[in-house]
mmCIF file of C-alpha atoms and ligand atoms in Angstrom:
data_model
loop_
_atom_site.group_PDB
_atom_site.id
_atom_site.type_symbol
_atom_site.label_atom_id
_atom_site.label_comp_id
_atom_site.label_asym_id
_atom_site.label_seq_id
_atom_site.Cartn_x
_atom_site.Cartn_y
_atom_site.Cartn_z
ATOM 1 C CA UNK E 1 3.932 17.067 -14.553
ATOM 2 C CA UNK E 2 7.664 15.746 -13.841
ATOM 3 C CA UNK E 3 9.868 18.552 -13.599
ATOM 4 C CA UNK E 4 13.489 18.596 -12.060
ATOM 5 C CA UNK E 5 14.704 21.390 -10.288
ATOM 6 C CA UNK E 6 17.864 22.345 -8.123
ATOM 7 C CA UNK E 7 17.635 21.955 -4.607
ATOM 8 C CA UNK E 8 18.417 25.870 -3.406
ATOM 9 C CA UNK E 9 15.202 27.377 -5.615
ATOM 10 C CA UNK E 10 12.951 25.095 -3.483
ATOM 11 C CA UNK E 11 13.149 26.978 -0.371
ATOM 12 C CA UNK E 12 9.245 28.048 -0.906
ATOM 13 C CA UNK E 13 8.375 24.691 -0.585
ATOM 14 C CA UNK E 14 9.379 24.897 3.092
ATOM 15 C CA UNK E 15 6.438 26.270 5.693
ATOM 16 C CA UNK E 16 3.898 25.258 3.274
ATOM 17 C CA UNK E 17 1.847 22.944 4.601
ATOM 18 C CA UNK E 18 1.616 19.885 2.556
ATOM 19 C CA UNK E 19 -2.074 18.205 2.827
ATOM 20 C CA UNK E 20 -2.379 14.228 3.272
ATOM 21 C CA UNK E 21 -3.484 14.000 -0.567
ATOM 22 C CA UNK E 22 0.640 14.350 -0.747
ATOM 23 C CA UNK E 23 3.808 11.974 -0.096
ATOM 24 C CA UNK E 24 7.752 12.201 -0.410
ATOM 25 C CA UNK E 25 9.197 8.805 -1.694
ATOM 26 C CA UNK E 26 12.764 8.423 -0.826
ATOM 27 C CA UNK E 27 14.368 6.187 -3.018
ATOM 28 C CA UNK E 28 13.172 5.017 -6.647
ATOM 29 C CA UNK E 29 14.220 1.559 -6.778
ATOM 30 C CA UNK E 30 11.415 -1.239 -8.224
ATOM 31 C CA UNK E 31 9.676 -0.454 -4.780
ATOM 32 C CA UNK E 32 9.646 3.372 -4.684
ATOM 33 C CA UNK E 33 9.072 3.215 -8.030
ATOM 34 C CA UNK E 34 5.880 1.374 -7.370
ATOM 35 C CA UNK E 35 4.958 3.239 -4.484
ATOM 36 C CA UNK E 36 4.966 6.331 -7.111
ATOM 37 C CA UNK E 37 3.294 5.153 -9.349
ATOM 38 C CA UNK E 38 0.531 3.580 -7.402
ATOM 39 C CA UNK E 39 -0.058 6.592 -5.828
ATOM 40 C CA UNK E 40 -0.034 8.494 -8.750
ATOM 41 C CA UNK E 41 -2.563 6.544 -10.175
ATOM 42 C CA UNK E 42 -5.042 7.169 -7.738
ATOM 43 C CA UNK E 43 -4.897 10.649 -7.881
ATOM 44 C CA UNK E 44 -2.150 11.570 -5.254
ATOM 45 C CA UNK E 45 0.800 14.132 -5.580
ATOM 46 C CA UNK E 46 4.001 12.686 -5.082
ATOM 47 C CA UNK E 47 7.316 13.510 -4.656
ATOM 48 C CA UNK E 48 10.159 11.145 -5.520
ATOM 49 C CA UNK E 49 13.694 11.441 -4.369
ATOM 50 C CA UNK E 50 16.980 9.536 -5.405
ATOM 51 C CA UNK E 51 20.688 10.195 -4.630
ATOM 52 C CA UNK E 52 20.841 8.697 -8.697
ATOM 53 C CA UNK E 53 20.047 11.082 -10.968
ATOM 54 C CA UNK E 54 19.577 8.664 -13.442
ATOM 55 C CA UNK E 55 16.667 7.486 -11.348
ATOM 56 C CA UNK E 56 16.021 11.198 -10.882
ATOM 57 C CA UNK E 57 15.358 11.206 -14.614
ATOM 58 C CA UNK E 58 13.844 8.352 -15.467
ATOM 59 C CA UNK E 59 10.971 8.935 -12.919
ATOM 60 C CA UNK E 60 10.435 12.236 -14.774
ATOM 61 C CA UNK E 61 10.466 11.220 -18.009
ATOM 62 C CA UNK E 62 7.732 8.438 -17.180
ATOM 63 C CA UNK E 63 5.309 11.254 -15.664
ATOM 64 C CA UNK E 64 4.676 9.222 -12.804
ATOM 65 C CA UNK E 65 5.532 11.438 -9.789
ATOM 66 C CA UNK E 66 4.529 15.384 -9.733
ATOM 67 C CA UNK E 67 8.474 16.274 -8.938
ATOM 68 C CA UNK E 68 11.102 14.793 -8.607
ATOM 69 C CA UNK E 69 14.813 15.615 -6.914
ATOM 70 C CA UNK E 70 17.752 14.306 -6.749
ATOM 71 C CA UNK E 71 19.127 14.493 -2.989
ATOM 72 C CA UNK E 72 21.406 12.575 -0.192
ATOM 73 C CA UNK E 73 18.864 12.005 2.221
ATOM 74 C CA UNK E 74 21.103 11.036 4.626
ATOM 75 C CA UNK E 75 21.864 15.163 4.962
ATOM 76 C CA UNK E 76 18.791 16.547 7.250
ATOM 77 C CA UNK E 77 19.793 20.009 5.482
ATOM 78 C CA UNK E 78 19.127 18.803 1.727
ATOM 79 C CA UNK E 79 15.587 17.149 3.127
ATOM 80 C CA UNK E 80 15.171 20.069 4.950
ATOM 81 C CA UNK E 81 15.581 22.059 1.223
ATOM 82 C CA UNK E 82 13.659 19.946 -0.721
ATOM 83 C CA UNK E 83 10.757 20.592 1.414
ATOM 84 C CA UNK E 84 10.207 16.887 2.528
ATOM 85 C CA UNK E 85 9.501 17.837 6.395
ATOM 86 C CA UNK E 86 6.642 19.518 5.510
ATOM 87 C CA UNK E 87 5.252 16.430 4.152
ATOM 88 C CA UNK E 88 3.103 14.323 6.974
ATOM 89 C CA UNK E 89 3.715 10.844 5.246
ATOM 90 C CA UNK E 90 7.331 9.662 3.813
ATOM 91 C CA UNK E 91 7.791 6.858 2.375
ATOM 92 C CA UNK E 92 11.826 5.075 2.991
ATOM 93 C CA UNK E 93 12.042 2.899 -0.125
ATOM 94 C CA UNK E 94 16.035 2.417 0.470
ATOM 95 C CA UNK E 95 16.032 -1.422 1.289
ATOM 96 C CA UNK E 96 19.427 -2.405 0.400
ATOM 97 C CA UNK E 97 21.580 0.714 1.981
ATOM 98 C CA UNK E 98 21.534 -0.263 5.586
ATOM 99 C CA UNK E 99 22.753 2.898 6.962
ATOM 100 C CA UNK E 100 21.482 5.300 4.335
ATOM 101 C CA UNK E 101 17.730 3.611 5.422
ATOM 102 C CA UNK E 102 18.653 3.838 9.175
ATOM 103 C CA UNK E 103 20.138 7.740 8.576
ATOM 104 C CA UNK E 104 17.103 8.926 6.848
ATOM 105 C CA UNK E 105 14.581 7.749 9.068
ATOM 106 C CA UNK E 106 15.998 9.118 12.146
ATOM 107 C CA UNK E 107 16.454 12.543 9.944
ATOM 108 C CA UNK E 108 12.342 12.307 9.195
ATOM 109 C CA UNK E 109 11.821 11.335 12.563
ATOM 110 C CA UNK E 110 14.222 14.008 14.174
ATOM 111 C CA UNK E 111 12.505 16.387 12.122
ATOM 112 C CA UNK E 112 9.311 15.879 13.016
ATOM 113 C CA UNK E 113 7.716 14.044 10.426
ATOM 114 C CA UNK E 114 4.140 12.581 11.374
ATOM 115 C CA UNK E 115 4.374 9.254 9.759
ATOM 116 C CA UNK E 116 7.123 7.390 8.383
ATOM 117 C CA UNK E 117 6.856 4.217 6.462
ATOM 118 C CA UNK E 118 10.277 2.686 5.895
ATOM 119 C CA UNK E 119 10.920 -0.751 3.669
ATOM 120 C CA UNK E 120 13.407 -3.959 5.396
ATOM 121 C CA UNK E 121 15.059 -5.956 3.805
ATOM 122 C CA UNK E 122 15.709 -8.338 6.866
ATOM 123 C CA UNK E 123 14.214 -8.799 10.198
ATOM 124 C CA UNK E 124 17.279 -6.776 12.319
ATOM 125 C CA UNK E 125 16.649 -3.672 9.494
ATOM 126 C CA UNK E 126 12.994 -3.616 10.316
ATOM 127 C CA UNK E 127 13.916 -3.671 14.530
ATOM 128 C CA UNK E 128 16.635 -0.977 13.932
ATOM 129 C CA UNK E 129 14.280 0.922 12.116
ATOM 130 C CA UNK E 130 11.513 0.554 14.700
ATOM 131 C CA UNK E 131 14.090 2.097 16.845
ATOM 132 C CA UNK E 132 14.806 5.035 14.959
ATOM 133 C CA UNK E 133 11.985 5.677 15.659
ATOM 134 C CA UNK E 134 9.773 4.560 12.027
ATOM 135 C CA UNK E 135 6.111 4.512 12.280
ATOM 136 C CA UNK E 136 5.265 1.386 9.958
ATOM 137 C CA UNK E 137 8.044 -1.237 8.694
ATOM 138 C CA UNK E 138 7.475 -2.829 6.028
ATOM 139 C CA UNK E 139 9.022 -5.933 4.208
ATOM 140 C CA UNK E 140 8.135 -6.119 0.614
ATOM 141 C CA UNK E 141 9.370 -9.217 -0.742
ATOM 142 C CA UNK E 142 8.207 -11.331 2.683
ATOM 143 C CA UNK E 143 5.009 -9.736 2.635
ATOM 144 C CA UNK E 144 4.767 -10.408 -1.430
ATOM 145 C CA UNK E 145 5.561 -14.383 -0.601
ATOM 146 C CA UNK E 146 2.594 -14.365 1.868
ATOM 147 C CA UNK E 147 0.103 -13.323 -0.642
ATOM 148 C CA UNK E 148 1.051 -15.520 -3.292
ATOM 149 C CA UNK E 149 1.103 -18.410 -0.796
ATOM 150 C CA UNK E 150 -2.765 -17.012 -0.184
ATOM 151 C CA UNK E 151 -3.598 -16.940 -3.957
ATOM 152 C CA UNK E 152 -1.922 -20.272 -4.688
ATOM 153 C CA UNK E 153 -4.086 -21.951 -1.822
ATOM 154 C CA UNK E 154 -7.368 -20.085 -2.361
ATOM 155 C CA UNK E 155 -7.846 -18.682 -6.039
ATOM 156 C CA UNK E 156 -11.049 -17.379 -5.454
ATOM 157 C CA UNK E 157 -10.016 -14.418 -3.549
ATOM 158 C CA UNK E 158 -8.856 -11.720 -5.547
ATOM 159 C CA UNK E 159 -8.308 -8.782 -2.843
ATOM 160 C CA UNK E 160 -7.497 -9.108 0.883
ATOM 161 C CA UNK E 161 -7.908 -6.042 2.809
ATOM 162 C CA UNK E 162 -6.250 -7.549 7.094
ATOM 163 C CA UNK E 163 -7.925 -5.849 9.957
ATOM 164 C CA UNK E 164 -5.581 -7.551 12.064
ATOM 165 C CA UNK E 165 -4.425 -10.619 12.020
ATOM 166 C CA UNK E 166 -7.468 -12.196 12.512
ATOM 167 C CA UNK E 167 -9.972 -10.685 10.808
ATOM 168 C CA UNK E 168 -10.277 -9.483 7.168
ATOM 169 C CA UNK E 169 -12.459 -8.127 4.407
ATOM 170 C CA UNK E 170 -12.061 -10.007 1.048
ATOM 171 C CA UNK E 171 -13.249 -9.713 -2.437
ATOM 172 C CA UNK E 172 -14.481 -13.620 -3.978
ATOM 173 C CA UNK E 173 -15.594 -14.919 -6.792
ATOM 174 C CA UNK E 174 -18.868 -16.700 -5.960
ATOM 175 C CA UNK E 175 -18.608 -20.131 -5.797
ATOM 176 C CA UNK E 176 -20.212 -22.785 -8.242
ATOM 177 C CA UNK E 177 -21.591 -23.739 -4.744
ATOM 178 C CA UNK E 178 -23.596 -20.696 -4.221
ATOM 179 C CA UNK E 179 -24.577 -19.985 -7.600
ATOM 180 C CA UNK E 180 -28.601 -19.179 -8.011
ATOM 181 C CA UNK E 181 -29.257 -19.297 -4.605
ATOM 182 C CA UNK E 182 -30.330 -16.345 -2.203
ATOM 183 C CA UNK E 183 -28.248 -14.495 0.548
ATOM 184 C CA UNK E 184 -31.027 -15.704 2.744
ATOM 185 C CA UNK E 185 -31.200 -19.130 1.723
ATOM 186 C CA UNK E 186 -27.141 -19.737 2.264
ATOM 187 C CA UNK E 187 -27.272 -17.752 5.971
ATOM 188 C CA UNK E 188 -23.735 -16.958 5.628
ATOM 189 C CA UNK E 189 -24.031 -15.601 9.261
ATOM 190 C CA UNK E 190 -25.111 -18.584 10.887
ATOM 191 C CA UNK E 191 -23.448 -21.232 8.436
ATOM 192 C CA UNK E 192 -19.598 -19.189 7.500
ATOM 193 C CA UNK E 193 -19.869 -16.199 10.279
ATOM 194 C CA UNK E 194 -19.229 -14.118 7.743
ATOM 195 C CA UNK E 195 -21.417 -10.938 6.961
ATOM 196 C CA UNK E 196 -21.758 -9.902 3.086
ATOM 197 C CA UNK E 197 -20.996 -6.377 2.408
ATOM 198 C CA UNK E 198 -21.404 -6.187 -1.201
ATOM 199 C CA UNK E 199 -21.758 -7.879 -4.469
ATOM 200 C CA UNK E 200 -21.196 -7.375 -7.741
ATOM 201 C CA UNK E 201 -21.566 -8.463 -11.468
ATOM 202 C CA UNK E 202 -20.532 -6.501 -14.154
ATOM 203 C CA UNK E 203 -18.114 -3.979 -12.284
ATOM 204 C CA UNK E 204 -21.188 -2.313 -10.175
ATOM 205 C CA UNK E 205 -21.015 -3.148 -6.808
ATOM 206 C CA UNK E 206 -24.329 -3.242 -4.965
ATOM 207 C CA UNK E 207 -23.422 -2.142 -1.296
ATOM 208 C CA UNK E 208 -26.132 -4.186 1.407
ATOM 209 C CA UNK E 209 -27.530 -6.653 -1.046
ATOM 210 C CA UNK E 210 -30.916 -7.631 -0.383
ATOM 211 C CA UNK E 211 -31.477 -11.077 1.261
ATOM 212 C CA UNK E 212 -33.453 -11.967 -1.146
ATOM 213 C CA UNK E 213 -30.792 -11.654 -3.850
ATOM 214 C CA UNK E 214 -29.895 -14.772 -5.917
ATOM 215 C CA UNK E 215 -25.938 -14.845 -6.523
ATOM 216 C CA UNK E 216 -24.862 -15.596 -9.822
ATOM 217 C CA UNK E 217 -21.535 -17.800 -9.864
ATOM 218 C CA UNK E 218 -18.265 -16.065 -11.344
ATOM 219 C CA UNK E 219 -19.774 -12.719 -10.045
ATOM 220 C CA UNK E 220 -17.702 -11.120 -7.059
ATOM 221 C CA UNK E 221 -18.257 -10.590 -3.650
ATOM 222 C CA UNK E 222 -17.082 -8.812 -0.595
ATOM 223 C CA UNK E 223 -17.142 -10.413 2.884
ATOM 224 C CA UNK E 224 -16.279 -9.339 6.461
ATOM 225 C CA UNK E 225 -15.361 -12.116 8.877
ATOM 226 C CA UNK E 226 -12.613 -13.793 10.930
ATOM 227 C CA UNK E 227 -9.772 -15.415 8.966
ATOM 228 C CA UNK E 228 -10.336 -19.027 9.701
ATOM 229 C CA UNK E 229 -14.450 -18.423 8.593
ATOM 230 C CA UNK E 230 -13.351 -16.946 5.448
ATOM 231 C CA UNK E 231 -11.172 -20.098 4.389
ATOM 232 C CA UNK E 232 -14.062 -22.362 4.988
ATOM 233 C CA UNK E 233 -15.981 -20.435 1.709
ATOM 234 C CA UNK E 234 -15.976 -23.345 -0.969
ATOM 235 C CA UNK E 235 -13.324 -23.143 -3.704
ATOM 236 C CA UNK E 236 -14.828 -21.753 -6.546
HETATM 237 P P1 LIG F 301 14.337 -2.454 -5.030
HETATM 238 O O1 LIG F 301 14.268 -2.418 -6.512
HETATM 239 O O2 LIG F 301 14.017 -3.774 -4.405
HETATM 240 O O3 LIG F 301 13.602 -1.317 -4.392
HETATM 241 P P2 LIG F 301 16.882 -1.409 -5.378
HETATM 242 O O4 LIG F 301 18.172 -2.173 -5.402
HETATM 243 O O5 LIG F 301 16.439 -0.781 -6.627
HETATM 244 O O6 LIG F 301 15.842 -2.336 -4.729
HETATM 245 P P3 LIG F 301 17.715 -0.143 -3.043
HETATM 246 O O7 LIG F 301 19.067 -0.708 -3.235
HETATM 247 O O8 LIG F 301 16.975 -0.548 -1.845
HETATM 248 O O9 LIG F 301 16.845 -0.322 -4.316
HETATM 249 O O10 LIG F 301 17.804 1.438 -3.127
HETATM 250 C C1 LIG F 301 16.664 2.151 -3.472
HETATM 251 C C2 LIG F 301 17.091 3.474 -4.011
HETATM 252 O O11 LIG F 301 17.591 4.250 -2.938
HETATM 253 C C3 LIG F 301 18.183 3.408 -5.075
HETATM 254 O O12 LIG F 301 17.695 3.991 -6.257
HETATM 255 C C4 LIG F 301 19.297 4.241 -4.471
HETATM 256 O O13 LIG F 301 19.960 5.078 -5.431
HETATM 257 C C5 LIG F 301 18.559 5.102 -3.455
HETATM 258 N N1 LIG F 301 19.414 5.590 -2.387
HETATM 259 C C6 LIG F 301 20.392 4.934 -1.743
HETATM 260 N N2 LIG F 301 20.991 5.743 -0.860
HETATM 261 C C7 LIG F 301 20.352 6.925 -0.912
HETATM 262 C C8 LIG F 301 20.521 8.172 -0.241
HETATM 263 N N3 LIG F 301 21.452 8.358 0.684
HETATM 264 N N4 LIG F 301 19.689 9.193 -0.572
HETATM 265 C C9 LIG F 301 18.722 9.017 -1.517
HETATM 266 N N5 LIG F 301 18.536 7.884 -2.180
HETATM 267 C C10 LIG F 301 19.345 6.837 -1.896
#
């Protein structure tokens, strides 16, 4: 339910102890925005703040955030109001406002706030954030470049989750390569160094396949392994 409300009627929000199932989003620009609405779809409350109430509104007329405020959030003492200490992850989707981004970090931070997740927009941003005191940096549009490079150069993999920067798990399409042969028979262990964690056909993943198992080609699967191993998978 989006509902706007003013800032002095939200003192009960403060000294109630927001659970992890909830976020603040600061800023409701194409990144905030998707933040929200991400998190929204997976079942999360979220709270999305702008210092536009245009953005205010439009975030509450799409039903995509539980509230929504409009605030300065460079003023500890309308944060403090709207409840958004309380919250243990923040999210600083303010990219393009240098000192607005750097301001409300060190407001979260100063505040208390367990862990704060604050977008760059260039490298010296993300290093004055880091000094602010931010727990996680992020850099959208670099980080957006880097997967695209990834799908352009190896279409089969349709999800990446990095361990580090090594190692990941990833979600493939089974190669024409593999196709009707068994999990035994292609000893992705010895041969890739990769370990198979699921596959699936259909939508239904089946978690610990069976060596035995024949994979069907254009079916998905999801593999554990170092970076370098996971390249060496044929191209579908
Ligand atoms: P993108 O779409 O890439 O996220 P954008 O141009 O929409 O970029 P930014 O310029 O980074 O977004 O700003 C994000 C939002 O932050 C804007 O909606 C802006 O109104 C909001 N904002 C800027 N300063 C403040 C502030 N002091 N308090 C709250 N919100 C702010």
């Amino acid at each position: 339910m989006g509902v706007q409300v003013n800032l002095p009627s939200l003192d009960f929000l403060n000294g109630i102890r927001k659970s992890n199932r909830q976020f603040a989003v600061i800023g409701l620009g194409r990144f905030g925005r998707g933040v929200c609405q991400t998190l929204h779809t997976l079942g999360y409350e979220v709270l999305g703040t702008d210092i536009d109430e245009k953005r205010v509104a439009q975030i509450t007329a799409d039903r995509i955030v539980s509230h929504a405020f409009e605030l300065d959030s460079t003023d500890p003492a309308a944060l403090r109001q709207a409840g958004i200490f309380e919250f243990e992850t923040v999210i600083v989707a303010i990219g393009n406002y240098l000192q607005e981004s750097i301001i409300t970090t060190l407001n979260l931070k100063e505040a208390g706030v367990a862990n704060v997740v604050a977008k760059a927009s260039t490298e010296i941003h993300g290093k004055l954030l880091c000094r602010v005191g931010a727990d996680r940096v992020v850099y959208p549009e670099f980080e957006a470049g880097c997967v695209l490079a990834r799908s352009l150069t190896k279409p089969s993999i349709l999800d990446r989750f990095e361990l580090d920067p090594d190692h990941s798990i990833v979600e493939v399409v089974i190669p024409q390569e593999f196709h009707g042969r068994t999990i035994a028979e292609l000893e992705l262990r010895n041969r890739y160094g990769l370990n198979l964690l699921a596959v699936s056909c259909d939508k239904k993943f089946e978690i610990n396949p069976s060596p035995h198992l024949r994979l069907q080609k254009d079916c998905l699967m999801v593999v554990i392994g170092c970076n370098k191993d996971i390249n060496r998978l044929p191209i579908q």
